[in-house]
């Protein structure tokens, strides 16, 4: 008969995550945290202890101002860094560069253009770990932009949206949380990990308004309002909105992702097996409900 | 193509409702589909302990076997193939000499047209580069991958620049034949690119 202590231990074992390098640590006292000797007077010194003025390297600590409150301690905070850990930076992509990539066949236009397709060109690098959110389109070259594309980026301003739409294209701004972005920018590496495609998370509070605004063609905005804004923008900039139904690429131009989708056509919860070239889909109703929520 | 998931935001109105939706979904756990990852069933121990004893919280510590059952499909494989990057840089298409909307020009010159030949770089761009160490006010324009009679090209470039900048008395140029490169002191990237494009390189 097992004691309650053993039972508790076993139940803990069942609940806790799998033991891995990431959650192991040494026992207290296993590692000797010996401090390096400094100065010429401490035991086991690393200072030049032979004495003599030529050998003394007894510097005061950096910033010490011989007694008065030093500069680095005078102020308790610096406001210009407030919230810097929450702010994302975006890789700038000029419309001119986008046009050049299309002209030189570097960027394929037979599929909707999104973060994955832009990264597949090999011309950019994004590191979500460094708080990079994706791509933002810049104004340079909007006058010469002639391509009809369905593009999904993370940030776009009014002029850029107008330049895409007047050529009959569609632009959407969409948020990718860091884990989803890691999967989106390197899909082959992600599929190699053998885990289910995650659900894309919703934007943080300070970005929700941006992505819900039809003026920014946000992916969370009402499609009817987005259509209305397209019409209004055409009037503002003075061009006629081309009819998408007449376009030969109608299917590509009208393809959109669900807010919880990372890849076109692939749903969260699926596992892609690149080696056997199959997709494994969960059948359990609870799992399906979770991934579809 | 547009999947039939239930978007938890699109049908809702304001921001407050969005967050309600998110908190509901955070309550669900993320489960990994793994093979053979079953633990001992603790239900027996819990039942033996009785309803009044310290119960474990709602978290499940066994992965049900039904989670391991998967449906294998290849219907959506075309969507996966879309995501795979190309193994090599694609070749641009276009008529020789055609100017694209971005300003990129399809090369039209062939080796033999001139005593020299300047091929495009691996990314199909002109091999004219500006070397500049920001800390120094030194700029060097360099034309690379020059094949054939590099000295003939250097003379033509010198003539072209002298004509463009009559006030300049000296044009410092360095022809490095083994490295197939011409270096010119100053910033002449635009001028040299225009010159090469006119030739058809």
XYZ file of C-alpha atoms in Angstrom:
494
model
C 0.000 0.000 0.000
C 1.517 3.278 -1.123
C 1.764 6.153 1.340
C 0.053 9.498 0.714
C 3.428 11.059 0.116
C 4.232 8.583 -2.628
C 0.762 9.052 -4.085
C 1.225 12.781 -4.134
C 4.577 12.401 -5.797
C 3.152 10.078 -8.440
C 0.220 12.377 -9.150
C 2.642 15.271 -9.523
C 4.679 13.223 -11.947
C 1.622 12.575 -14.059
C 0.604 16.224 -14.155
C 3.919 17.921 -14.663
C 5.341 18.394 -18.151
C 7.759 15.918 -19.635
C 11.245 16.100 -18.184
C 13.544 17.811 -20.621
C 16.787 19.774 -20.624
C 14.713 22.921 -20.341
C 13.268 22.082 -16.921
C 16.182 20.394 -15.184
C 18.506 22.086 -12.767
C 21.304 21.161 -10.402
C 20.673 20.322 -6.760
C 21.477 23.123 -4.312
C 25.135 22.931 -3.498
C 26.014 20.898 -6.569
C 27.663 23.774 -8.349
C 30.267 25.821 -6.577
C 29.358 29.456 -7.167
C 32.742 30.648 -6.245
C 33.158 34.347 -6.693
C 36.170 35.568 -8.522
C 38.593 37.375 -6.296
C 39.066 41.035 -7.018
C 41.210 43.774 -5.661
C 44.513 43.318 -4.003
C 43.287 42.674 -0.473
C 40.660 39.884 -0.837
C 41.396 36.202 -0.282
C 42.234 34.175 -3.392
C 42.798 37.441 -5.150
C 43.192 37.857 -8.812
C 44.619 41.282 -8.339
C 48.256 41.976 -8.698
C 49.027 41.408 -5.081
C 52.700 42.157 -5.036
C 52.195 45.746 -4.206
C 53.970 48.721 -5.622
C 52.199 51.607 -7.358
C 52.939 50.235 -10.811
C 51.074 46.998 -10.042
C 47.974 48.413 -8.340
C 44.923 48.194 -10.615
C 42.443 49.026 -7.897
C 39.851 50.890 -9.912
C 36.681 52.174 -8.421
C 33.421 50.784 -9.862
C 32.286 52.286 -13.150
C 30.145 55.369 -12.581
C 31.419 56.060 -9.101
C 31.810 59.777 -8.546
C 33.944 59.723 -5.410
C 31.000 59.892 -3.054
C 28.257 62.112 -4.472
C 25.178 60.407 -5.915
C 26.312 59.285 -9.339
C 24.449 60.206 -12.529
C 23.171 56.694 -13.131
C 21.496 56.626 -9.711
C 20.092 60.131 -9.692
C 17.039 59.280 -11.780
C 14.715 56.478 -10.814
C 13.280 55.810 -14.294
C 13.592 56.662 -17.945
C 10.234 57.240 -19.590
C 11.382 56.900 -23.148
C 11.780 53.144 -22.694
C 8.312 52.632 -21.263
C 6.489 49.815 -22.999
C 9.375 49.135 -25.398
C 9.102 45.426 -24.695
C 5.549 45.435 -26.063
C 6.220 47.292 -29.274
C 6.756 45.350 -32.454
C 8.993 46.341 -35.334
C 8.183 45.474 -38.922
C 10.443 44.738 -41.892
C 9.921 47.569 -44.391
C 9.046 46.507 -47.915
C 8.845 49.264 -50.510
C 6.273 48.987 -53.250
C 9.119 49.456 -55.724
C 10.922 46.403 -54.373
C 7.683 44.436 -54.418
C 7.188 45.368 -58.061
C 10.764 44.386 -58.897
C 10.347 40.997 -57.225
C 7.231 40.412 -59.310
C 8.951 41.619 -62.507
C 11.899 39.286 -62.047
C 9.657 36.313 -61.135
C 11.233 36.223 -57.699
C 7.825 36.424 -56.007
C 5.200 34.071 -57.352
C 1.876 35.698 -58.122
C -0.090 32.549 -58.971
C -0.865 32.233 -55.250
C -1.926 34.885 -52.723
C 1.111 36.741 -51.368
C 1.572 36.576 -47.620
C 4.431 36.401 -45.114
C 5.294 32.851 -46.172
C 5.576 33.730 -49.859
C 7.629 36.853 -49.151
C 10.021 34.867 -46.962
C 10.232 32.145 -49.617
C 11.962 34.657 -51.920
C 14.957 34.454 -49.601
C 15.465 38.209 -49.675
C 14.336 38.947 -46.139
C 14.942 37.780 -42.625
C 12.470 38.087 -39.794
C 13.116 37.028 -36.227
C 9.931 36.899 -34.140
C 12.078 36.428 -31.041
C 13.422 39.956 -31.524
C 9.861 41.299 -31.446
C 9.587 41.600 -35.217
C 5.997 41.389 -36.331
C 6.312 40.798 -40.076
C 6.184 43.091 -43.104
C 5.025 46.632 -43.538
C 4.552 48.182 -46.939
C 6.220 51.516 -47.622
C 5.298 54.321 -49.962
C 8.372 54.376 -52.154
C 7.370 53.303 -55.646
C 3.576 53.469 -55.295
C 3.277 55.477 -58.496
C 4.952 52.773 -60.577
C 3.231 49.822 -58.947
C 1.382 47.969 -61.713
C 0.808 44.434 -60.431
C -2.574 42.879 -59.590
C -1.982 40.859 -56.435
C -3.730 39.592 -53.349
C -1.301 40.555 -50.588
C -1.414 40.090 -46.836
C 1.027 42.123 -44.719
C 1.195 43.285 -41.132
C 1.021 47.054 -41.656
C 0.007 49.297 -44.517
C -0.904 52.942 -44.884
C -3.584 54.551 -46.994
C -1.431 55.408 -50.007
C -0.081 51.864 -50.237
C -3.593 50.430 -50.004
C -4.718 52.750 -52.787
C -1.813 51.752 -55.044
C -2.643 48.050 -54.625
C -6.379 48.472 -55.109
C -6.278 50.702 -58.146
C -4.568 47.901 -60.067
C -7.384 45.538 -59.172
C -5.584 43.876 -56.279
C -6.563 43.239 -52.690
C -4.617 44.020 -49.548
C -5.237 42.724 -46.035
C -3.409 43.576 -42.842
C -3.170 40.615 -40.483
C -1.562 39.981 -37.124
C 0.665 36.980 -36.462
C 1.617 36.199 -32.883
C 5.284 35.189 -32.406
C 4.674 31.424 -32.462
C 2.442 31.599 -35.511
C 4.925 33.893 -37.225
C 7.745 31.428 -36.570
C 5.655 28.753 -38.269
C 4.616 31.031 -41.126
C 8.095 32.286 -42.086
C 9.708 28.830 -42.134
C 6.983 26.290 -42.820
C 9.344 23.453 -43.758
C 11.170 23.727 -40.423
C 7.866 23.946 -38.607
C 6.395 20.867 -40.284
C 9.616 19.023 -39.465
C 8.856 19.467 -35.780
C 5.847 17.185 -36.151
C 3.437 19.252 -34.079
C -0.074 20.313 -34.936
C -0.551 23.616 -36.721
C -1.481 26.036 -33.934
C -4.358 28.469 -33.934
C -3.251 31.998 -34.653
C -3.733 34.187 -31.602
C -5.678 37.442 -31.696
C -3.777 40.744 -31.592
C -2.836 42.330 -28.258
C -5.027 45.071 -26.882
C -3.074 47.982 -28.371
C -3.297 46.451 -31.874
C -6.894 45.209 -31.868
C -8.198 48.589 -33.038
C -5.797 48.703 -35.968
C -6.745 45.250 -37.252
C -10.483 45.797 -36.699
C -10.495 48.992 -38.759
C -11.762 48.584 -42.340
C -9.715 51.641 -43.355
C -6.553 49.606 -42.705
C -8.131 46.575 -44.449
C -7.768 44.750 -41.142
C -8.452 41.038 -41.186
C -10.845 41.368 -38.251
C -12.935 44.074 -39.893
C -16.378 43.510 -41.357
C -15.934 42.548 -45.053
C -18.923 44.708 -46.022
C -17.298 47.760 -44.446
C -14.003 46.931 -46.129
C -15.769 46.885 -49.495
C -17.289 50.275 -48.701
C -13.890 51.693 -47.735
C -12.425 50.377 -51.007
C -15.034 52.360 -52.892
C -14.437 55.501 -50.806
C -10.664 55.298 -51.221
C -11.060 55.019 -54.988
C -13.086 58.207 -54.926
C -10.554 59.942 -52.694
C -7.552 59.081 -54.871
C -9.439 59.433 -58.119
C -9.290 56.034 -59.776
C -11.942 53.557 -60.804
C -12.096 50.282 -58.913
C -11.571 47.454 -61.413
C -14.180 44.720 -61.298
C -12.708 41.608 -59.709
C -15.243 39.318 -61.410
C -13.796 40.230 -64.784
C -10.258 39.352 -63.697
C -8.744 36.019 -64.819
C -7.183 35.589 -61.346
C -10.497 35.924 -59.572
C -9.994 32.814 -57.402
C -6.562 33.915 -56.215
C -7.698 37.470 -55.537
C -10.648 36.405 -53.442
C -8.792 33.875 -51.272
C -8.709 34.883 -47.617
C -7.521 33.306 -44.420
C -9.630 32.738 -41.360
C -8.383 34.846 -38.396
C -7.193 31.624 -36.737
C -5.452 30.250 -39.826
C -1.723 30.493 -40.450
C -1.502 28.859 -43.876
C -3.970 28.995 -46.729
C -5.994 25.821 -46.996
C -4.491 24.187 -43.880
C -6.513 24.197 -40.672
C -5.207 24.371 -37.103
C -4.810 20.954 -35.544
C -3.466 19.279 -38.669
C -0.053 17.695 -38.722
C 1.809 17.826 -42.029
C 4.120 14.920 -42.750
C 6.557 16.131 -45.395
C 8.345 12.800 -45.668
C 5.296 10.667 -46.442
C 3.486 13.613 -48.062
C 0.301 13.219 -46.065
C -1.730 15.347 -43.679
C -2.866 13.892 -40.366
C -6.121 15.320 -39.072
C -7.497 14.773 -35.557
C -10.755 12.825 -35.287
C -11.569 13.299 -31.594
C -14.539 15.726 -31.319
C -13.040 17.551 -28.334
C -9.823 18.252 -30.197
C -11.684 19.317 -33.302
C -13.841 21.662 -31.255
C -10.760 23.204 -29.665
C -8.955 23.792 -32.919
C -12.039 25.069 -34.664
C -13.016 27.548 -31.961
C -10.728 27.419 -50.362
C -12.010 29.600 -47.526
C -12.350 27.148 -44.636
C -15.482 26.825 -42.564
C -14.028 27.635 -39.132
C -16.101 29.660 -36.737
C -14.382 33.037 -36.641
C -14.741 34.163 -33.081
C -14.492 37.829 -33.927
C -15.952 38.590 -37.311
C -19.542 38.058 -36.337
C -19.200 39.942 -33.090
C -19.523 43.657 -32.615
C -17.216 45.498 -30.244
C -13.900 44.964 -28.499
C -15.429 43.715 -25.218
C -17.005 40.760 -26.967
C -13.726 39.914 -28.588
C -12.028 39.483 -25.243
C -14.810 37.332 -23.888
C -14.255 35.032 -26.818
C -10.503 34.895 -26.211
C -10.798 34.076 -22.511
C -13.161 31.223 -23.341
C -10.675 29.726 -25.739
C -7.752 30.103 -23.309
C -9.660 27.786 -20.969
C -9.096 24.972 -23.478
C -5.787 23.183 -23.287
C -3.481 22.509 -26.198
C -3.008 18.821 -26.679
C -0.256 17.103 -28.560
C -1.099 14.146 -30.724
C 1.570 11.627 -29.692
C 1.686 7.898 -30.124
C 1.819 5.712 -27.046
C 1.867 8.446 -24.456
C -0.640 7.016 -21.989
C -0.056 7.360 -18.243
C -1.570 5.433 -15.353
C -5.223 6.145 -14.942
C -5.656 8.008 -11.682
C -9.431 7.645 -11.648
C -9.253 4.509 -9.521
C -7.174 6.238 -6.843
C -9.498 9.247 -6.897
C -12.553 7.052 -6.534
C -10.916 5.176 -3.644
C -10.087 8.460 -1.904
C -13.721 9.601 -2.034
C -15.372 12.883 -2.980
C -14.401 14.795 0.170
C -10.634 14.277 -0.088
C -8.252 16.667 -1.866
C -9.101 16.330 -5.516
C -6.810 17.209 -8.332
C -7.929 20.255 -10.315
C -9.681 20.108 -13.631
C -6.433 19.501 -15.567
C -6.365 16.122 -17.155
C -3.212 14.108 -16.626
C -3.937 11.292 -19.011
C -4.112 11.787 -22.748
C -7.154 9.886 -24.013
C -6.433 7.275 -26.619
C -9.047 8.816 -28.891
C -6.666 11.756 -29.382
C -4.202 9.451 -31.124
C -6.681 8.434 -33.782
C -5.993 10.462 -36.901
C -7.421 10.683 -40.348
C -4.809 10.524 -43.091
C -5.466 12.740 -46.086
C -3.721 13.998 -49.199
C -6.549 16.146 -50.541
C -4.986 19.416 -49.378
C -1.407 18.576 -50.355
C -1.411 21.261 -53.035
C -1.679 23.864 -50.274
C 1.424 22.405 -48.602
C 3.362 22.485 -51.884
C 2.555 26.162 -52.190
C 4.493 26.796 -48.988
C 7.697 25.084 -50.067
C 10.308 27.620 -51.194
C 12.078 27.192 -54.526
C 15.462 25.518 -54.517
C 17.078 28.075 -56.830
C 16.541 31.661 -57.894
C 13.919 31.706 -60.656
C 14.787 33.013 -64.126
C 13.070 36.208 -65.168
C 10.999 36.105 -68.328
C 10.691 38.933 -70.819
C 11.809 40.151 -74.202
C 15.447 41.309 -74.351
C 15.600 45.028 -73.702
C 12.098 45.162 -72.197
C 11.743 47.728 -69.408
C 9.552 46.478 -66.571
C 7.299 48.751 -64.475
C 9.800 48.741 -61.612
C 12.600 49.967 -63.901
C 14.265 46.593 -64.169
C 15.487 45.919 -67.711
C 15.778 42.517 -69.344
C 19.397 42.110 -70.562
C 19.835 42.027 -74.322
C 23.606 42.024 -74.910
C 25.375 38.776 -75.776
C 29.066 37.908 -75.326
C 30.699 39.019 -78.558
C 28.724 42.221 -79.056
C 31.509 44.157 -77.372
C 35.174 43.420 -76.510
C 33.928 42.904 -72.942
C 30.872 41.363 -71.333
C 29.239 42.228 -67.997
C 26.802 39.521 -66.895
C 24.089 40.089 -64.299
C 24.587 38.980 -60.702
C 22.944 35.856 -59.282
C 19.883 37.940 -58.408
C 19.705 39.244 -62.007
C 20.828 42.735 -61.032
C 23.624 44.905 -62.469
C 26.959 44.265 -60.746
C 27.627 47.895 -59.800
C 28.255 48.400 -56.104
C 29.113 51.295 -53.813
C 31.759 50.651 -51.209
C 31.521 53.118 -48.388
C 32.794 53.035 -44.849
C 30.446 55.415 -43.043
C 33.175 56.601 -40.727
C 35.287 57.720 -43.662
C 34.243 60.105 -46.395
C 35.486 57.654 -48.986
C 33.228 56.281 -51.656
C 34.321 53.743 -54.226
C 32.091 52.615 -57.064
C 32.933 49.150 -58.304
C 31.856 47.249 -61.395
C 32.388 43.524 -60.981
C 32.252 40.319 -63.088
C 33.733 42.113 -66.120
C 34.731 39.499 -68.691
C 36.885 40.018 -71.752
C 38.868 43.189 -72.410
C 38.363 44.969 -69.091
C 40.697 47.781 -70.118
C 38.490 48.643 -73.074
C 35.523 49.017 -70.730
C 37.575 51.136 -68.323
C 38.522 53.518 -71.149
C 34.895 53.818 -72.223
C 33.848 54.492 -68.635
C 36.502 57.153 -68.237
C 35.349 58.837 -71.443
C 31.723 58.661 -70.341
C 32.407 60.152 -66.915
C 34.655 62.896 -68.272
C 31.856 63.885 -70.603
C 29.286 63.842 -67.774
C 31.428 65.799 -65.330
C 33.494 68.312 -67.304
C 34.601 70.122 -64.142
C 36.313 67.027 -62.806
C 39.959 66.962 -63.771
C 40.968 63.569 -62.462
C 39.007 60.363 -62.479
C 40.771 57.885 -60.247
C 40.205 54.460 -61.625
C 41.634 51.086 -60.711
C 41.382 48.128 -63.050
C 41.841 44.811 -61.270
C 41.991 42.243 -64.046
C 42.284 39.029 -61.976
C 39.260 40.074 -59.899
C 37.383 41.170 -63.024
C 36.604 44.492 -61.437
C 36.903 48.228 -62.075
C 36.939 50.586 -59.128
C 36.285 54.314 -59.453
C 36.797 56.773 -56.658
C 33.496 58.553 -56.010
C 29.801 57.798 -56.214
C 28.834 56.875 -59.754
C 26.430 53.989 -59.255
C 23.515 55.601 -61.118
C 25.701 56.815 -63.988
C 27.418 53.456 -64.480
C 24.149 51.539 -64.301
C 22.631 53.796 -66.962
C 25.730 53.313 -69.110
C 25.579 49.533 -68.837
C 21.839 49.415 -69.486
C 22.309 51.473 -72.644
C 24.823 48.885 -73.821
C 22.277 46.177 -73.082
C 23.996 44.429 -70.181
